[in-house]
Tab-separated table of C-alpha atoms in Angstrom:
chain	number	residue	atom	x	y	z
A	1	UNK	CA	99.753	118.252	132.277
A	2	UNK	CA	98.367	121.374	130.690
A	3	UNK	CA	100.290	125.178	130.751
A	4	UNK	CA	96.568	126.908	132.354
A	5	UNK	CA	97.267	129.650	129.523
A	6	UNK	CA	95.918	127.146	126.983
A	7	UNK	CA	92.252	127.979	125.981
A	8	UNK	CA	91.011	124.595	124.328
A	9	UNK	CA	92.867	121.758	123.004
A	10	UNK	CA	93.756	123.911	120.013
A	11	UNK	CA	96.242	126.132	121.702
A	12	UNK	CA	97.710	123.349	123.837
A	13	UNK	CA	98.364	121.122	120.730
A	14	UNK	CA	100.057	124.244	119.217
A	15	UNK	CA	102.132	125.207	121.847
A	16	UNK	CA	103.195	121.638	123.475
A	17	UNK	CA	104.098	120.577	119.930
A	18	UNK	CA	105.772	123.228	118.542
A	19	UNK	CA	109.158	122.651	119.266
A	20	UNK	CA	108.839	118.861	117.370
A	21	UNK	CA	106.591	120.698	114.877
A	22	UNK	CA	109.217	122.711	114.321
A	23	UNK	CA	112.212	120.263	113.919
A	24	UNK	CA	110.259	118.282	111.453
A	25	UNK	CA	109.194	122.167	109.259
A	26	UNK	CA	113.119	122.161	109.591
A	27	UNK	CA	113.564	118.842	107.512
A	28	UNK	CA	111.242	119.512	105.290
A	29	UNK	CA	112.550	122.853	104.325
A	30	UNK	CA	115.784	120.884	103.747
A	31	UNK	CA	113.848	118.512	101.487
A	32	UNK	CA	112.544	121.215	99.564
A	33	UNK	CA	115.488	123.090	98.578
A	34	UNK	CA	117.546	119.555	97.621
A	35	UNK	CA	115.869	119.403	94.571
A	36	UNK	CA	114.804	116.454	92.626
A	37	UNK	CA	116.186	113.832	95.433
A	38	UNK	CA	114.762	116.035	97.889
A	39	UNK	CA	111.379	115.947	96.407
A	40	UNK	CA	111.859	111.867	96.103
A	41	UNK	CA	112.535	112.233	99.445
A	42	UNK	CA	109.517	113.994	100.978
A	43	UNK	CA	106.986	111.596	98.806
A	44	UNK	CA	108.877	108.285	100.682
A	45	UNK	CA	107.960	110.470	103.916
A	46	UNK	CA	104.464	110.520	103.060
A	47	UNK	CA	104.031	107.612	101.457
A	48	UNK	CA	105.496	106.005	104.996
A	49	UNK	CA	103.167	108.132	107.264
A	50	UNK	CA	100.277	107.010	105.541
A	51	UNK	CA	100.909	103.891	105.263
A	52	UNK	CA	101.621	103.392	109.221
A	53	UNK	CA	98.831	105.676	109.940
A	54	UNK	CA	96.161	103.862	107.581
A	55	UNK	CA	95.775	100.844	109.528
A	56	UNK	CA	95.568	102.483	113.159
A	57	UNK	CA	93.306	105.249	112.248
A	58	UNK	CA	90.195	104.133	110.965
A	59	UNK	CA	88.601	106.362	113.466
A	60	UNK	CA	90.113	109.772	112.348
A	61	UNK	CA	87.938	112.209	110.602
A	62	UNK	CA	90.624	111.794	107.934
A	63	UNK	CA	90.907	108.570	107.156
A	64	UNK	CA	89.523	108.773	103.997
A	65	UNK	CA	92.298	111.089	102.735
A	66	UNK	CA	95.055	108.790	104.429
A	67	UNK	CA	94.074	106.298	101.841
A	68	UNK	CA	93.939	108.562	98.938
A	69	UNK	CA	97.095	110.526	99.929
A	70	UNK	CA	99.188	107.041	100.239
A	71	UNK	CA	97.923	105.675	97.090
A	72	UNK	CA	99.170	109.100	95.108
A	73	UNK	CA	102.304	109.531	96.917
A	74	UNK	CA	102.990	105.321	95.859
A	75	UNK	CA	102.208	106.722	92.547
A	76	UNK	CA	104.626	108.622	92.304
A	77	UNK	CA	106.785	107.113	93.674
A	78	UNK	CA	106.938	104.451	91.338
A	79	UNK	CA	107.086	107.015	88.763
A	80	UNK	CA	110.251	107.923	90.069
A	81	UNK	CA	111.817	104.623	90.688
A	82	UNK	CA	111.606	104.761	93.605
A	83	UNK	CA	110.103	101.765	96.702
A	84	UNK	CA	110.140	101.939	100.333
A	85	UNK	CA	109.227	99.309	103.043
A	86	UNK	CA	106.394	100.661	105.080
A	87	UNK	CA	107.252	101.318	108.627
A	88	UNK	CA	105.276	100.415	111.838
A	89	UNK	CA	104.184	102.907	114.049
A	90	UNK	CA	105.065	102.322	117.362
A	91	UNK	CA	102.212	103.982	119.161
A	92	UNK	CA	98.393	103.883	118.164
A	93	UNK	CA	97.444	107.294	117.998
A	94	UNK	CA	94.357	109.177	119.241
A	95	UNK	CA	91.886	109.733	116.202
A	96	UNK	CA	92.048	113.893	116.540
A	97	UNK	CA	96.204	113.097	117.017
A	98	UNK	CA	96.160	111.626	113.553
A	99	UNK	CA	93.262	114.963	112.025
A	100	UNK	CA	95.883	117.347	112.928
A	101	UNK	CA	99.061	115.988	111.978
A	102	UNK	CA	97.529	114.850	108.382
A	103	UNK	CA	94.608	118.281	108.222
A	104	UNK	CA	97.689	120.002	108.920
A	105	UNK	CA	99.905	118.643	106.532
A	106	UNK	CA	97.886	119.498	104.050
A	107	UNK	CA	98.261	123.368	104.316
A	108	UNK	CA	102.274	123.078	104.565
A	109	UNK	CA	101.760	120.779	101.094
A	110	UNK	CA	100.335	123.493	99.418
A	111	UNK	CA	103.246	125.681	100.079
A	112	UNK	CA	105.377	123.078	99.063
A	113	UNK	CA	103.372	122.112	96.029
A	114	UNK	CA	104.176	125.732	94.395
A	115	UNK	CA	107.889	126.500	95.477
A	116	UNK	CA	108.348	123.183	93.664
A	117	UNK	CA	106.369	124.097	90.632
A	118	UNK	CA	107.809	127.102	90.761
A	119	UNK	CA	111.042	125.225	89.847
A	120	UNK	CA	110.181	123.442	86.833
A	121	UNK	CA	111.937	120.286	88.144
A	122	UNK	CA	110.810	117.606	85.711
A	123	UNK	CA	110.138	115.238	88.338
A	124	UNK	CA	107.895	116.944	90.169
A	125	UNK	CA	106.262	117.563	86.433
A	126	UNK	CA	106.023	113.887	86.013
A	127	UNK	CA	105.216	112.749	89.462
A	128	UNK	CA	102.653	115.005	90.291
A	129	UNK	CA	99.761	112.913	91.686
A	130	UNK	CA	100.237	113.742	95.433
A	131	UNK	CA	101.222	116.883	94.784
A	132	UNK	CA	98.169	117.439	92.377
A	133	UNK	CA	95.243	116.303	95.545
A	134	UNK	CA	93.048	118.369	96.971
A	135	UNK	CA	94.008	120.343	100.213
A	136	UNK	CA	91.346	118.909	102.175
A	137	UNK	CA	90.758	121.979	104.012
A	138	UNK	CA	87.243	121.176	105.013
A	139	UNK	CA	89.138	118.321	107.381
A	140	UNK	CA	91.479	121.114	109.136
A	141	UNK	CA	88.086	123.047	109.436
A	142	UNK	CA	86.638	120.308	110.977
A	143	UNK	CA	89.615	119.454	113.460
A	144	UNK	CA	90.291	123.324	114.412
A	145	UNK	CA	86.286	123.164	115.568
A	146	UNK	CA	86.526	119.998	117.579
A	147	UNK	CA	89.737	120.835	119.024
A	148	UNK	CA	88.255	124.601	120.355
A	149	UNK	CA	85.482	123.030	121.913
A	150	UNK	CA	87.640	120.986	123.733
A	151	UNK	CA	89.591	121.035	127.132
A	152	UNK	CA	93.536	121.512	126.860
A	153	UNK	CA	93.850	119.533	130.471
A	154	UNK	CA	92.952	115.875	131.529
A	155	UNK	CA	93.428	112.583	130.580
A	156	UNK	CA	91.872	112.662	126.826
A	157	UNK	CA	93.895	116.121	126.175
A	158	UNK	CA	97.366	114.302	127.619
A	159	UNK	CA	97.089	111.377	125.444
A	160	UNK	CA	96.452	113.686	122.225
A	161	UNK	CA	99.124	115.724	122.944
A	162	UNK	CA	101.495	112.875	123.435
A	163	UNK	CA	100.512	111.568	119.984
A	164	UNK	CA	100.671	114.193	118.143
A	165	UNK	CA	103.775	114.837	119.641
A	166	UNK	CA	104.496	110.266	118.818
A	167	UNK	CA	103.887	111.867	115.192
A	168	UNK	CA	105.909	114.735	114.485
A	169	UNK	CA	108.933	112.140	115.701
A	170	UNK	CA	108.035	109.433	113.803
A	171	UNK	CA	107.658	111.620	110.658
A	172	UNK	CA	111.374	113.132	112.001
A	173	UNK	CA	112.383	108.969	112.213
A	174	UNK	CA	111.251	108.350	108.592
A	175	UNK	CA	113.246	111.168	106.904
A	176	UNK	CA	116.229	109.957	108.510
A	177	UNK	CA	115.386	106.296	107.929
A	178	UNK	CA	117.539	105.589	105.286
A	179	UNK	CA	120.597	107.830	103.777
A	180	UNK	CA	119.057	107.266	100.857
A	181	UNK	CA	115.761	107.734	101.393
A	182	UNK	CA	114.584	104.867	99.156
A	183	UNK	CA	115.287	102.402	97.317
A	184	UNK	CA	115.918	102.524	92.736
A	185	UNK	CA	113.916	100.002	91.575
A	186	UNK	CA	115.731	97.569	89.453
A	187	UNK	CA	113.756	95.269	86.632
């Protein structure tokens, strides 16, 4: 059930997911300062989210970008050497569940995208394809102004909280899949 001091769904999917939100930022900031494995690392999380997400979310307002986001994080990846099983997800997630996890994503990339840069690591040089996509901000535009106009209590608001929050974990599950994080590819 809804905290009454949330506004819209906005707020509530801020505040109710913050804590996971924040676990998984956590990760990822360890991700980003382990250098070239670390960057390996956060392109076999994406290229896992997408492709679980791409399948059950032909209905997001981002769906579009799930398929170009996997398909340049695989890139890379096989620049790097590097392969990963995709994972299922265990949960089918509302469509605005999926706009703000990925919308969002988007904004922390860009972050990401120049602290690595930043370091000249050659890998990120020569894998550069996911890195290199557009931020898609006219998708978090879009979610942020469906998400205002809508309640943060009831059924519909419970279930997109609960997937969003289905998200953050599994995105917490896939960094921690493997101690390796991937797999060298051997020819």
């Amino acid at each position: 059930m809804a905290d009454a001091q949330y506004q819209n769904l906005r707020a509530r999917l801020r505040g109710d997911t913050r804590h996971c939100h924040a676990a998984l930022d956590e990760q990822v900031t360890r991700l980003d300062q382990a250098g070239a494995d670390g960057y390996a690392r956060f392109l076999l999380l994406q290229w896992r989210l997408f492709a679980a997400l791409e399948p059950v979310s032909q209905s997001a307002a981002c769906a579009p970008v799930i398929r170009g986001l996997k398909q340049r994080a695989g890139e890379d990846l096989a620049r790097l050497g590097r392969a990963a099983d995709a994972p299922e997800l265990p949960l089918s997630p509302h469509p605005l569940a999926v706009d703000y996890l990925v919308s969002g994503s988007r904004l922390g990339t860009q972050v990401l995208r120049k602290r690595w840069l930043e370091r000249g690591l050659p890998e990120v040089i020569y894998a550069c394809e996911y890195l290199s996509a557009p931020s898609y901000t006219e998708y978090w535009r879009g979610f942020t102004a469906r998400a205002e106009a809508l309640p943060a209590e009831g059924a519909a608001a419970d279930r997109v909280v609960e997937d969003a929050t289905g998200l953050f974990g599994f995105c917490l599950e896939c960094i921690f899949a493997e101690s390796a994080e991937g797999r060298a590819i051997h020819a």
